[in-house]
Short mmCIF file of the C-alpha atoms (twelve columns), coordinates in Angstrom:
data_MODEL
# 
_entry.id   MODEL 
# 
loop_
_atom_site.group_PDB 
_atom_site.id 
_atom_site.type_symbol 
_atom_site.label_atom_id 
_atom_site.label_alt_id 
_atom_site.label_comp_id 
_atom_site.label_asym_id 
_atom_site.label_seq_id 
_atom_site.Cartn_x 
_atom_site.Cartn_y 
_atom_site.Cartn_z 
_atom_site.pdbx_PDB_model_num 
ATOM 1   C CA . UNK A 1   -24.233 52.894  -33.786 1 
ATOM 2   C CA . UNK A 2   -22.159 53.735  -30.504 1 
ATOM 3   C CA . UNK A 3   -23.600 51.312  -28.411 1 
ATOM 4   C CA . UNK A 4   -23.068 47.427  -30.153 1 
ATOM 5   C CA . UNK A 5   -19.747 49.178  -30.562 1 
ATOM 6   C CA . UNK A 6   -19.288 49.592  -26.318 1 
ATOM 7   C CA . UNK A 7   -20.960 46.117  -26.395 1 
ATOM 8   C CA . UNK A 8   -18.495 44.721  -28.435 1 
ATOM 9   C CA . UNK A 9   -15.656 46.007  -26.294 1 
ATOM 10  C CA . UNK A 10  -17.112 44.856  -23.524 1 
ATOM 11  C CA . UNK A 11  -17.029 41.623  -24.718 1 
ATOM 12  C CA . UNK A 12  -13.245 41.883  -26.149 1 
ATOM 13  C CA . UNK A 13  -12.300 42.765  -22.586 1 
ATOM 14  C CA . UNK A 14  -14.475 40.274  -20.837 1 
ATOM 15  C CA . UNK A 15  -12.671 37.614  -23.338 1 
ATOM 16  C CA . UNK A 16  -9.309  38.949  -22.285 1 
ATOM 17  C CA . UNK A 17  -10.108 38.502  -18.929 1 
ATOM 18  C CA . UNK A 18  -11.672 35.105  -19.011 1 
ATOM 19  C CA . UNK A 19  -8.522  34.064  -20.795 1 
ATOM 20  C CA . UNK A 20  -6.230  35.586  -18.614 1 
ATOM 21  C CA . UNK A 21  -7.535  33.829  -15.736 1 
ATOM 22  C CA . UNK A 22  -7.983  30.249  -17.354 1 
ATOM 23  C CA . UNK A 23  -3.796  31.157  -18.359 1 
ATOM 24  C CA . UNK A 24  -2.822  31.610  -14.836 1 
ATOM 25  C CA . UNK A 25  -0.800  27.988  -14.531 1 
ATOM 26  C CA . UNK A 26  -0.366  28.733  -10.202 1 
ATOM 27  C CA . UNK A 27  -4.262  29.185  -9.866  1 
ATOM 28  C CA . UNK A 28  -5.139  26.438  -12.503 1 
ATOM 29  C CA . UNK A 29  -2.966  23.773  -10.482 1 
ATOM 30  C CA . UNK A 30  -4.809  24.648  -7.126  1 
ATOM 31  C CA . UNK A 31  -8.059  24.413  -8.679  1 
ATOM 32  C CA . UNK A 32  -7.495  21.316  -10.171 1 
ATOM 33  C CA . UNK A 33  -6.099  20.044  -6.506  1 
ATOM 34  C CA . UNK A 34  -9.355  21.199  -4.772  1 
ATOM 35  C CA . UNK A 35  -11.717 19.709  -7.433  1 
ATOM 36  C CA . UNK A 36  -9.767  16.559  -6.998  1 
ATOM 37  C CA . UNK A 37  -9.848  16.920  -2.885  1 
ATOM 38  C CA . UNK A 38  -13.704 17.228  -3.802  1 
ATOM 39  C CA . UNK A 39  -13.968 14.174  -5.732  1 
ATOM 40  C CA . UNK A 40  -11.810 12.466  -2.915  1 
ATOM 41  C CA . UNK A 41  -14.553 13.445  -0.416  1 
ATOM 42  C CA . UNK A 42  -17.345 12.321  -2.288  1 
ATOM 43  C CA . UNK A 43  -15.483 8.827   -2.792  1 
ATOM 44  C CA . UNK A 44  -15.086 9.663   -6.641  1 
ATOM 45  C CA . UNK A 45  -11.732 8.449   -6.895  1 
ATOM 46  C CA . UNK A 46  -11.564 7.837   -10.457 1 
ATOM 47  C CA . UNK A 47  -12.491 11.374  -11.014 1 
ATOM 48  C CA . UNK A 48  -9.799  12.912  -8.164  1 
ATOM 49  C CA . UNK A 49  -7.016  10.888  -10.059 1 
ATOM 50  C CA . UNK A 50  -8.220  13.083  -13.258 1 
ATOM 51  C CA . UNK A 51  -7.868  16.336  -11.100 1 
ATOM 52  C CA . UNK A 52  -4.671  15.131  -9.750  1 
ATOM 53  C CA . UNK A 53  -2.984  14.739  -12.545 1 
ATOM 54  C CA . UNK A 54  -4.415  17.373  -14.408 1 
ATOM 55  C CA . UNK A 55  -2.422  19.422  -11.188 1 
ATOM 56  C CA . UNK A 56  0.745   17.599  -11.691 1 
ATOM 57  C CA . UNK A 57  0.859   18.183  -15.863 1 
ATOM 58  C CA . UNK A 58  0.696   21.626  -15.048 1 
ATOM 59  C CA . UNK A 59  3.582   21.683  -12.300 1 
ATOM 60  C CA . UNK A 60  5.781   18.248  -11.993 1 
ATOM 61  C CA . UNK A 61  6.845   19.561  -8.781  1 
ATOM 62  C CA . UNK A 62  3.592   19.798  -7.023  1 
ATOM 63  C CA . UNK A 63  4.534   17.639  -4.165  1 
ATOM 64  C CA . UNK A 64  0.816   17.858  -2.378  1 
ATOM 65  C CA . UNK A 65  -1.094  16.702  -5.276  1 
ATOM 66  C CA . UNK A 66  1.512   14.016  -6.449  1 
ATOM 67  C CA . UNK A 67  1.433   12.699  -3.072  1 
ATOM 68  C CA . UNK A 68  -2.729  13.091  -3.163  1 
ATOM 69  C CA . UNK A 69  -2.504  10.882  -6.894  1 
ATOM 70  C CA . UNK A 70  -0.825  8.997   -5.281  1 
ATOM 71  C CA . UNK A 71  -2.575  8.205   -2.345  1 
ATOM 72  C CA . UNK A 72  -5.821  7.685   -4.847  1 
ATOM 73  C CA . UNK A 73  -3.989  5.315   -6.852  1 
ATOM 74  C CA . UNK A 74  -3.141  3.728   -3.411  1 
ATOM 75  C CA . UNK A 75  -7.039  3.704   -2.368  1 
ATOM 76  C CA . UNK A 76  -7.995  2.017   -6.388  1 
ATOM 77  C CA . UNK A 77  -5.406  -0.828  -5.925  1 
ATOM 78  C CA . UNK A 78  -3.083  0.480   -8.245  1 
ATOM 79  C CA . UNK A 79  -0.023  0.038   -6.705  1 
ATOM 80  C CA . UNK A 80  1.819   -0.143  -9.925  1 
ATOM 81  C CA . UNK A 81  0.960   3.453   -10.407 1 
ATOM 82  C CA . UNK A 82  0.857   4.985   -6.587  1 
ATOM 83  C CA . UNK A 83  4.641   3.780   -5.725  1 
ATOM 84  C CA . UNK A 84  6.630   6.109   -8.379  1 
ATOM 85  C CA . UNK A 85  3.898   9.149   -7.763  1 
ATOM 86  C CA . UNK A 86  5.260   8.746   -4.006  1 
ATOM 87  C CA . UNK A 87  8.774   9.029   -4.754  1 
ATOM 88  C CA . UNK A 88  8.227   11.820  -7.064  1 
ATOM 89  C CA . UNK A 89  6.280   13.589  -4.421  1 
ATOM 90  C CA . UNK A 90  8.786   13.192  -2.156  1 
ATOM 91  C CA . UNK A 91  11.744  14.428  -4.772  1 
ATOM 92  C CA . UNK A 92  9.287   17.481  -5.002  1 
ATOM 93  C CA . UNK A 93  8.889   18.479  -1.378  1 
ATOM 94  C CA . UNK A 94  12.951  17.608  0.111   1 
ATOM 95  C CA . UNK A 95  11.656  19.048  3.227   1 
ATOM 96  C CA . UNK A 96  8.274   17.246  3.926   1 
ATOM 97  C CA . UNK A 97  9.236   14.444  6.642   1 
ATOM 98  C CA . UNK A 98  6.202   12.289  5.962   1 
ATOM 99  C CA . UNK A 99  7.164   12.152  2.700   1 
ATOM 100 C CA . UNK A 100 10.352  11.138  2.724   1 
ATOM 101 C CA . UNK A 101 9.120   7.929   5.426   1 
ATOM 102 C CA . UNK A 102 6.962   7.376   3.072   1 
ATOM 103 C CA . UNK A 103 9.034   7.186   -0.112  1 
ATOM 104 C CA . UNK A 104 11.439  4.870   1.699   1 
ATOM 105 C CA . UNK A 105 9.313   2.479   2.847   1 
ATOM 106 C CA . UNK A 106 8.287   2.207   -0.747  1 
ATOM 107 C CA . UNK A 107 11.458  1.927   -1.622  1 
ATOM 108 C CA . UNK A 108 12.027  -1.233  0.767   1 
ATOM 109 C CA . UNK A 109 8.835   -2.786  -0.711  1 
ATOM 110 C CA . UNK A 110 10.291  -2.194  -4.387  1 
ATOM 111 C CA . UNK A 111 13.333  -3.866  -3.255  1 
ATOM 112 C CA . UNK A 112 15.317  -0.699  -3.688  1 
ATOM 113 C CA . UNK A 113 17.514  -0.857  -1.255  1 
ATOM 114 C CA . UNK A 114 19.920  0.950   -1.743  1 
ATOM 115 C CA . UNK A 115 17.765  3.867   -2.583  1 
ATOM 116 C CA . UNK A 116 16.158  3.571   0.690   1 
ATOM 117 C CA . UNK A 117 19.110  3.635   2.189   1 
ATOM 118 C CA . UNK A 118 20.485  6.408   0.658   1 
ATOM 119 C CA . UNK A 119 16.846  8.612   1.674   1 
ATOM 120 C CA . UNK A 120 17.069  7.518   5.216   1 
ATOM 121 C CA . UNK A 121 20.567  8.418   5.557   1 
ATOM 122 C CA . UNK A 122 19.842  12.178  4.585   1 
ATOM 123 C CA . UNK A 123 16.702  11.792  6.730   1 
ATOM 124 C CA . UNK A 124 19.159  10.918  9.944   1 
ATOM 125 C CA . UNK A 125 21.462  13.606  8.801   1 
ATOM 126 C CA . UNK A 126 18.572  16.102  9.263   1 
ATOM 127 C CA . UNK A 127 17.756  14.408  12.540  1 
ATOM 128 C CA . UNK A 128 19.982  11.614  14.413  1 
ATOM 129 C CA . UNK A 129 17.692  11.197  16.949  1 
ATOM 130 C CA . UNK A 130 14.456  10.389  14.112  1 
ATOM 131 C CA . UNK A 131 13.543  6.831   15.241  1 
ATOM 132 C CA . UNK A 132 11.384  6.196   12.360  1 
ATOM 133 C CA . UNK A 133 14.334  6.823   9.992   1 
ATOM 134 C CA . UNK A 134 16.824  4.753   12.243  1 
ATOM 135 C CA . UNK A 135 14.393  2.128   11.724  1 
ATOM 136 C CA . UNK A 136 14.414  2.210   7.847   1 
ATOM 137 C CA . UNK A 137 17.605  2.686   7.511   1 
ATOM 138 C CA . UNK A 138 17.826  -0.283  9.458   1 
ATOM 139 C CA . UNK A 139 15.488  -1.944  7.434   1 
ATOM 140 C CA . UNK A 140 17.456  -1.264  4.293   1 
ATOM 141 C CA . UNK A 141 20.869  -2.247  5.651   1 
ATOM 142 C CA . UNK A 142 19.221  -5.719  7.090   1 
ATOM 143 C CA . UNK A 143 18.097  -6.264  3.327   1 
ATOM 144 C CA . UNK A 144 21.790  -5.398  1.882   1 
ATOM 145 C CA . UNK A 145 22.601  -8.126  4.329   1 
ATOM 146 C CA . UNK A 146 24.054  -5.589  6.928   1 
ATOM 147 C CA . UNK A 147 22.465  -7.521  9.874   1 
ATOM 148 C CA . UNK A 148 25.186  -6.403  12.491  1 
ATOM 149 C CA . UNK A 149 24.467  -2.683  12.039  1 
ATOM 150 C CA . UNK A 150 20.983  -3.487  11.679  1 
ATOM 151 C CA . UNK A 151 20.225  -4.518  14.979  1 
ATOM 152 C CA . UNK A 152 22.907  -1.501  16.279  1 
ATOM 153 C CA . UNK A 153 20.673  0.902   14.827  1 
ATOM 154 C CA . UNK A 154 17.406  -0.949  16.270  1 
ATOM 155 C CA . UNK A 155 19.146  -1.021  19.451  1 
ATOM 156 C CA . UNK A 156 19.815  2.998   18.823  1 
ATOM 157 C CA . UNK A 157 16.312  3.599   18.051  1 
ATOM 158 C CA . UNK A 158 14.826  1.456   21.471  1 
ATOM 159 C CA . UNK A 159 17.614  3.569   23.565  1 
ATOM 160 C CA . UNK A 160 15.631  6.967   22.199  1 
ATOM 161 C CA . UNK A 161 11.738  5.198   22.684  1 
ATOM 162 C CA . UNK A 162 12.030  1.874   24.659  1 
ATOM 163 C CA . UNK A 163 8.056   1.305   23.967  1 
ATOM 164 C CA . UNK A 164 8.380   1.249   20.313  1 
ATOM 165 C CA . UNK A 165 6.429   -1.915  19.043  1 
ATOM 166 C CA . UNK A 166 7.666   -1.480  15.667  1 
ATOM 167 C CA . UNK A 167 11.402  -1.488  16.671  1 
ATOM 168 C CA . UNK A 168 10.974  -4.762  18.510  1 
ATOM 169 C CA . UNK A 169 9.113   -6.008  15.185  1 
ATOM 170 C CA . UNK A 170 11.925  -5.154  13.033  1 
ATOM 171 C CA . UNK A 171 14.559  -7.021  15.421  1 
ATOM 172 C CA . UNK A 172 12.187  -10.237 15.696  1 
ATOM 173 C CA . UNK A 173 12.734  -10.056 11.610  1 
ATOM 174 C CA . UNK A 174 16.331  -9.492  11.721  1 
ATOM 175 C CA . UNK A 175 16.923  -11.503 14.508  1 
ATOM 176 C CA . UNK A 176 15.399  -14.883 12.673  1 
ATOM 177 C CA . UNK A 177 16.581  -13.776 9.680   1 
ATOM 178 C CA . UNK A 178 20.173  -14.677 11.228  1 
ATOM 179 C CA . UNK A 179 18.823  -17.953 13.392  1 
ATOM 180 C CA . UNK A 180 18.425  -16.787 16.593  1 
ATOM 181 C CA . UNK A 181 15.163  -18.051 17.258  1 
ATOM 182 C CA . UNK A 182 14.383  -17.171 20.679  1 
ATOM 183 C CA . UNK A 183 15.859  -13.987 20.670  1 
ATOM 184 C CA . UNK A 184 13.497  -13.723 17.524  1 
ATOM 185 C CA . UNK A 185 10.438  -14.663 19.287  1 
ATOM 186 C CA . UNK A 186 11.138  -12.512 22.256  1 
ATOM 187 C CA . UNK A 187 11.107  -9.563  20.349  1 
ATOM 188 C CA . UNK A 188 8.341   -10.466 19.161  1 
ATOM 189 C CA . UNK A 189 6.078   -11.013 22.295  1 
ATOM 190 C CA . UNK A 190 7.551   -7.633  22.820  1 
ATOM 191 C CA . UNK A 191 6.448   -5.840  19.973  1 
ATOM 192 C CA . UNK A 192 2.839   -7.611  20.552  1 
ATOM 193 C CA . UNK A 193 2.789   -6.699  24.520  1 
ATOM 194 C CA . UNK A 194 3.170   -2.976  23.660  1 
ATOM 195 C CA . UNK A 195 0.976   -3.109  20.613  1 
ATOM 196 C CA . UNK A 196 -1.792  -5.637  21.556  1 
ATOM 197 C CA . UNK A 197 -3.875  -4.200  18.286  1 
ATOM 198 C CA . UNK A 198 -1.189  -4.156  15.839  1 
ATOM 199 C CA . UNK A 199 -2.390  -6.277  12.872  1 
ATOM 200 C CA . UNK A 200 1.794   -6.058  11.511  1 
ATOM 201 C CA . UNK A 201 3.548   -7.230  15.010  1 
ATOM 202 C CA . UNK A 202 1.009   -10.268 15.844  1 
ATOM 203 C CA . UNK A 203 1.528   -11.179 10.940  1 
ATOM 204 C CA . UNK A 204 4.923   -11.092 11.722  1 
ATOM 205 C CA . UNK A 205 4.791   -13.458 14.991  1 
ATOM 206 C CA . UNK A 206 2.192   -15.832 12.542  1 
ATOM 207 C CA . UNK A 207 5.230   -15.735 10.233  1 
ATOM 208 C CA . UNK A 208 7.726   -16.951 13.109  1 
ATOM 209 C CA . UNK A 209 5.346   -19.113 14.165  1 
ATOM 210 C CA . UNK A 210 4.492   -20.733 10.540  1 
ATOM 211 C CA . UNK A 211 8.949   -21.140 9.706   1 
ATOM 212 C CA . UNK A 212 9.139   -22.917 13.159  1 
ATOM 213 C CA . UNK A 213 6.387   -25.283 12.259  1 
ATOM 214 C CA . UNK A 214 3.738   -24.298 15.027  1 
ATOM 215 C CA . UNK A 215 0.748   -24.458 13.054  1 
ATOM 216 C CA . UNK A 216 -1.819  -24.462 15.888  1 
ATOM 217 C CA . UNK A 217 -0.213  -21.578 17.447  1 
ATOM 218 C CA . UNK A 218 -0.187  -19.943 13.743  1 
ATOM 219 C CA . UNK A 219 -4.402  -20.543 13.647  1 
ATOM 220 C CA . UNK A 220 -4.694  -19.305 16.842  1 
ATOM 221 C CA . UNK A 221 -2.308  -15.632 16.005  1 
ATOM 222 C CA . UNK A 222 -4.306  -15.742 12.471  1 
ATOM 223 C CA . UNK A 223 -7.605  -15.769 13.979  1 
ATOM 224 C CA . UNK A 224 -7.309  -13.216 16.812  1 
ATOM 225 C CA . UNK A 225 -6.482  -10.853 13.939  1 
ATOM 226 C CA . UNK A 226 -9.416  -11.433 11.977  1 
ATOM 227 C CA . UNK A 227 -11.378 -11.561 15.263  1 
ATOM 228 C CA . UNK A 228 -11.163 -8.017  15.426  1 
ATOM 229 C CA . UNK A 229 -10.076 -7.096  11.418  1 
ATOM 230 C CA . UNK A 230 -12.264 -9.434  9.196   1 
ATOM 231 C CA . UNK A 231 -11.540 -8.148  6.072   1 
ATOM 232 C CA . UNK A 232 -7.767  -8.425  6.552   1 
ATOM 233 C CA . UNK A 233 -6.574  -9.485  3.390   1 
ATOM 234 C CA . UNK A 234 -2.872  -11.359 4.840   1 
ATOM 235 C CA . UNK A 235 -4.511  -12.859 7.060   1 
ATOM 236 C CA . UNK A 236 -7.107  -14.703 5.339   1 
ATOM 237 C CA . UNK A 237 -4.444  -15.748 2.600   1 
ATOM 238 C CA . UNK A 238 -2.147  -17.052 5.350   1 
ATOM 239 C CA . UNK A 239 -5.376  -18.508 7.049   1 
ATOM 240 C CA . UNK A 240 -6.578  -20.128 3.929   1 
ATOM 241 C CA . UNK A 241 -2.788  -21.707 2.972   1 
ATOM 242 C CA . UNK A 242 -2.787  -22.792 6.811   1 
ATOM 243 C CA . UNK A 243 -5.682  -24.916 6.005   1 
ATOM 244 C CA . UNK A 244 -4.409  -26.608 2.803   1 
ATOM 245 C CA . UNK A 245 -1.029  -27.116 4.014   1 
ATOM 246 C CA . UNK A 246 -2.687  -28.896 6.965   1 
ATOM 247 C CA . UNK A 247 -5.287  -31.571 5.289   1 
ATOM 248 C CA . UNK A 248 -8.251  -29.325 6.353   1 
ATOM 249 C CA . UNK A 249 -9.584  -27.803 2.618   1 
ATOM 250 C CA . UNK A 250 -12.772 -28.036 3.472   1 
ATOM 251 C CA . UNK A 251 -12.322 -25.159 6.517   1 
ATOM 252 C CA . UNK A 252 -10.107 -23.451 3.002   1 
ATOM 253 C CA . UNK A 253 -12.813 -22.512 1.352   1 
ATOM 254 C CA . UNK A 254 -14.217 -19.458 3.706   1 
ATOM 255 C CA . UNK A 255 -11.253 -17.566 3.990   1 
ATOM 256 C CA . UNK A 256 -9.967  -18.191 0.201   1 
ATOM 257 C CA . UNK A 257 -13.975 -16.267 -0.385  1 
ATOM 258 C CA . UNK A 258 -12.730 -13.813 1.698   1 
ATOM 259 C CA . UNK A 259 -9.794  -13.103 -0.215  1 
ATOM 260 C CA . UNK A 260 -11.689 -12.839 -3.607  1 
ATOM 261 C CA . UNK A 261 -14.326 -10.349 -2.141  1 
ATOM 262 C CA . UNK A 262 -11.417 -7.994  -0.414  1 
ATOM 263 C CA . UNK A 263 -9.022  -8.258  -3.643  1 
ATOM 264 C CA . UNK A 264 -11.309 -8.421  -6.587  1 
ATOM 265 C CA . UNK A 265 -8.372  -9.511  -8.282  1 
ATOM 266 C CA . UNK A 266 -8.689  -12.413 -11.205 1 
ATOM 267 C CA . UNK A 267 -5.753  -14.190 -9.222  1 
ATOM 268 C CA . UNK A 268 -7.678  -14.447 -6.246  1 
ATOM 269 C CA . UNK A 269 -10.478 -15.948 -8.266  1 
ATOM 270 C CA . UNK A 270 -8.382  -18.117 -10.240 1 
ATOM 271 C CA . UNK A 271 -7.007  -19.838 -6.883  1 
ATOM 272 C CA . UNK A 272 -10.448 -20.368 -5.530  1 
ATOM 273 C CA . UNK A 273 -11.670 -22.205 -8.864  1 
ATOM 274 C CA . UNK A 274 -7.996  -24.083 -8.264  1 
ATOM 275 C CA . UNK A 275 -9.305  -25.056 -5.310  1 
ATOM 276 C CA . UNK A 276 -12.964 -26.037 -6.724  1 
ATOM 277 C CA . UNK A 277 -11.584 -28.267 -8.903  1 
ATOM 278 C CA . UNK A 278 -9.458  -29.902 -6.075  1 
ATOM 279 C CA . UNK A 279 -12.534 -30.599 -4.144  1 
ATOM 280 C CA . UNK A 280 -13.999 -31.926 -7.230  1 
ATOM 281 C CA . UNK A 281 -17.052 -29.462 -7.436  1 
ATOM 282 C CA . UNK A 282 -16.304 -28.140 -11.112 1 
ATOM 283 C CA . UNK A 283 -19.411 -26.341 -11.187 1 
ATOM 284 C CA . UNK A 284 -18.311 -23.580 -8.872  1 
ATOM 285 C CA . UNK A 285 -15.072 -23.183 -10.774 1 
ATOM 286 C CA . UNK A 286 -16.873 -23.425 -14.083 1 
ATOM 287 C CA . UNK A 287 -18.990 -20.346 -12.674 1 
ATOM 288 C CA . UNK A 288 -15.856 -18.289 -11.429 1 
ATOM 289 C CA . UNK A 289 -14.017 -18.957 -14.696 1 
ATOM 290 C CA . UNK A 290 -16.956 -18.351 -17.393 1 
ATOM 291 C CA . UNK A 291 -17.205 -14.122 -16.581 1 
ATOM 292 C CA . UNK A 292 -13.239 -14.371 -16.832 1 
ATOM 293 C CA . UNK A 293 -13.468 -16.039 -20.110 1 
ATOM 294 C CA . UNK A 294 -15.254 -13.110 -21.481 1 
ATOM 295 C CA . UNK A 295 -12.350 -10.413 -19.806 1 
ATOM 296 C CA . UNK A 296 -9.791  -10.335 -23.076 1 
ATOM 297 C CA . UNK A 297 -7.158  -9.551  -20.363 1 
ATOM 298 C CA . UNK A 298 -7.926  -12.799 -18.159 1 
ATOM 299 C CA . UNK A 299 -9.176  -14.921 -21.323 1 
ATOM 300 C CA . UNK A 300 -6.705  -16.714 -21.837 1 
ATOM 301 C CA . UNK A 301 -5.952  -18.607 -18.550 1 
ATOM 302 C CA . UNK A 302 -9.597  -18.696 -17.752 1 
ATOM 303 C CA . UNK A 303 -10.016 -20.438 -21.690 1 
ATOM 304 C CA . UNK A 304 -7.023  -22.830 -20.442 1 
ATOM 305 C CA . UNK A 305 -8.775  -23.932 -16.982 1 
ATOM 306 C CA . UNK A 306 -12.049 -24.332 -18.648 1 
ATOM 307 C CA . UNK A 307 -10.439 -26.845 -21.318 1 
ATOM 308 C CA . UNK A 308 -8.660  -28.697 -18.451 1 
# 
């Protein structure tokens, strides 16, 4: 009779234990975070965002895997969920740098500008010498129509790293933003000289180039960047608009592909059936709308082009 009784303990304290670990909230966290780093590996990114969060419910302050759902989100296209998980990551981890550049330059994109100023400004009084924070802040001064102290803080941040592309990027913006045109494009042919492969100095320059009404210098800009990045999704927009606003829709049609295959998004496809129906082949739009038709979220726009 002794021994289903030992079994039976056994078991009671094998229970405990099992229970005791699966209660342990620190090591829960962590192995939802590595499960989630597995997924991320494997490309399984709807499954990481699972483990991710799973991590964050447990501990809202988990700044590595907030900034990790983040970056998934990011990597799925779902920007309107990866921009708040990156300024919560950042409130999380004060101290993590890369986080904090991060947060504010989703901040600028959010049009937040004054919180962006507000995060560079502690950044800079961590560090007045941080030239990626001078830049932002910057950046987020420029936007609250500062454009004087701006350019003195881009002027600051070239003094500590005279070869920074990006700071001669941000004065072209600034720069035309105010009217100074040449002064504008100078900076730019500066930021491009030190940064021959950045895809962001040589958009910006196609920008310039598009306001001042230089559209063959804008083709040329637009395709050295898809020369060497194809799959550039700004670029093929810009390249495809560049084409329609020029009386050339047949050369539209390529790049306006493009930007359906990169995007996958139904407004990409509803532009290209736009322009199917401009060119009079309502075939190829009927065939891009029908599958939309049958989407309840895209149904009814698709239902209204097909009508039309």
């Amino acid at each position: 009779m002794r021994k289903p009784r030992n079994r039976g303990c056994r078991m009671l304290v094998l229970a405990a234990l099992l229970a005791s670990s699966c209660s342990n909230p620190e090591k829960e966290k962590v192995q939802h975070l590595q499960r989630g780093d597995q997924y991320a590996a494997e490309k399984r990114d709807e499954f990481a965002v699972v483990e991710y969060a799973s991590a964050v419910q447990i501990d809202p302050k988990f700044g590595e895997a907030r900034f990790k759902l983040a970056q998934t989100y990011e990597r799925m296209g779902n920007l309107r969920a990866a921009y708040p998980e990156y300024i919560r990551a950042a409130d999380a981890s004060p101290a993590d740098r890369e986080l904090q550049l991060k947060a504010t330059q989703v901040l600028l994109l959010v049009r937040r500008f004054e919180d962006a100023k507000a995060r560079a400004a502690a950044m800079l009084a961590k560090d007045p010498k941080d030239v990626e924070a001078l830049l932002l802040h910057a950046n987020a001064i420029a936007s609250l129509r500062d454009t004087a102290g701006a350019i003195a803080q881009i002027e600051d941040a070239l003094r500590l790293s005279p070869d920074n592309s990006t700071a001669f990027l941000n004065l072209g913006t600034i720069r035309r933003q105010i009217g100074d045109a040449k002064e504008a494009e100078a900076a730019y042919r500066k930021a491009i000289a030190l940064a021959p492969s950045s895809v962001d100095a040589k958009l910006g320059f196609a920008s310039f180039l598009w306001a001042a009404g230089r559209a063959a210098e804008v083709e040329a800009t637009i395709k050295d960047i898809l020369g060497k990045e194809p799959q550039n999704l700004l670029a093929n927009r810009l390249l495809a608009v560049l084409y329609l606003a020029t009386g050339r829709p047949k050369e539209a049609e390529q790049p306006l592909k493009a930007v359906v295959e990169i995007s996958k998004e139904p407004a990409a496809h509803f532009q290209l059936a736009d322009y199917y129906v401009s060119v009079g082949r309502a075939k190829e739009a009927t065939d891009l709308l029908t599958p939309l038709a049958a989407d309840p979220k895209t149904f009814a726009e698709a239902e209204s082009r097909l009508a039309i």
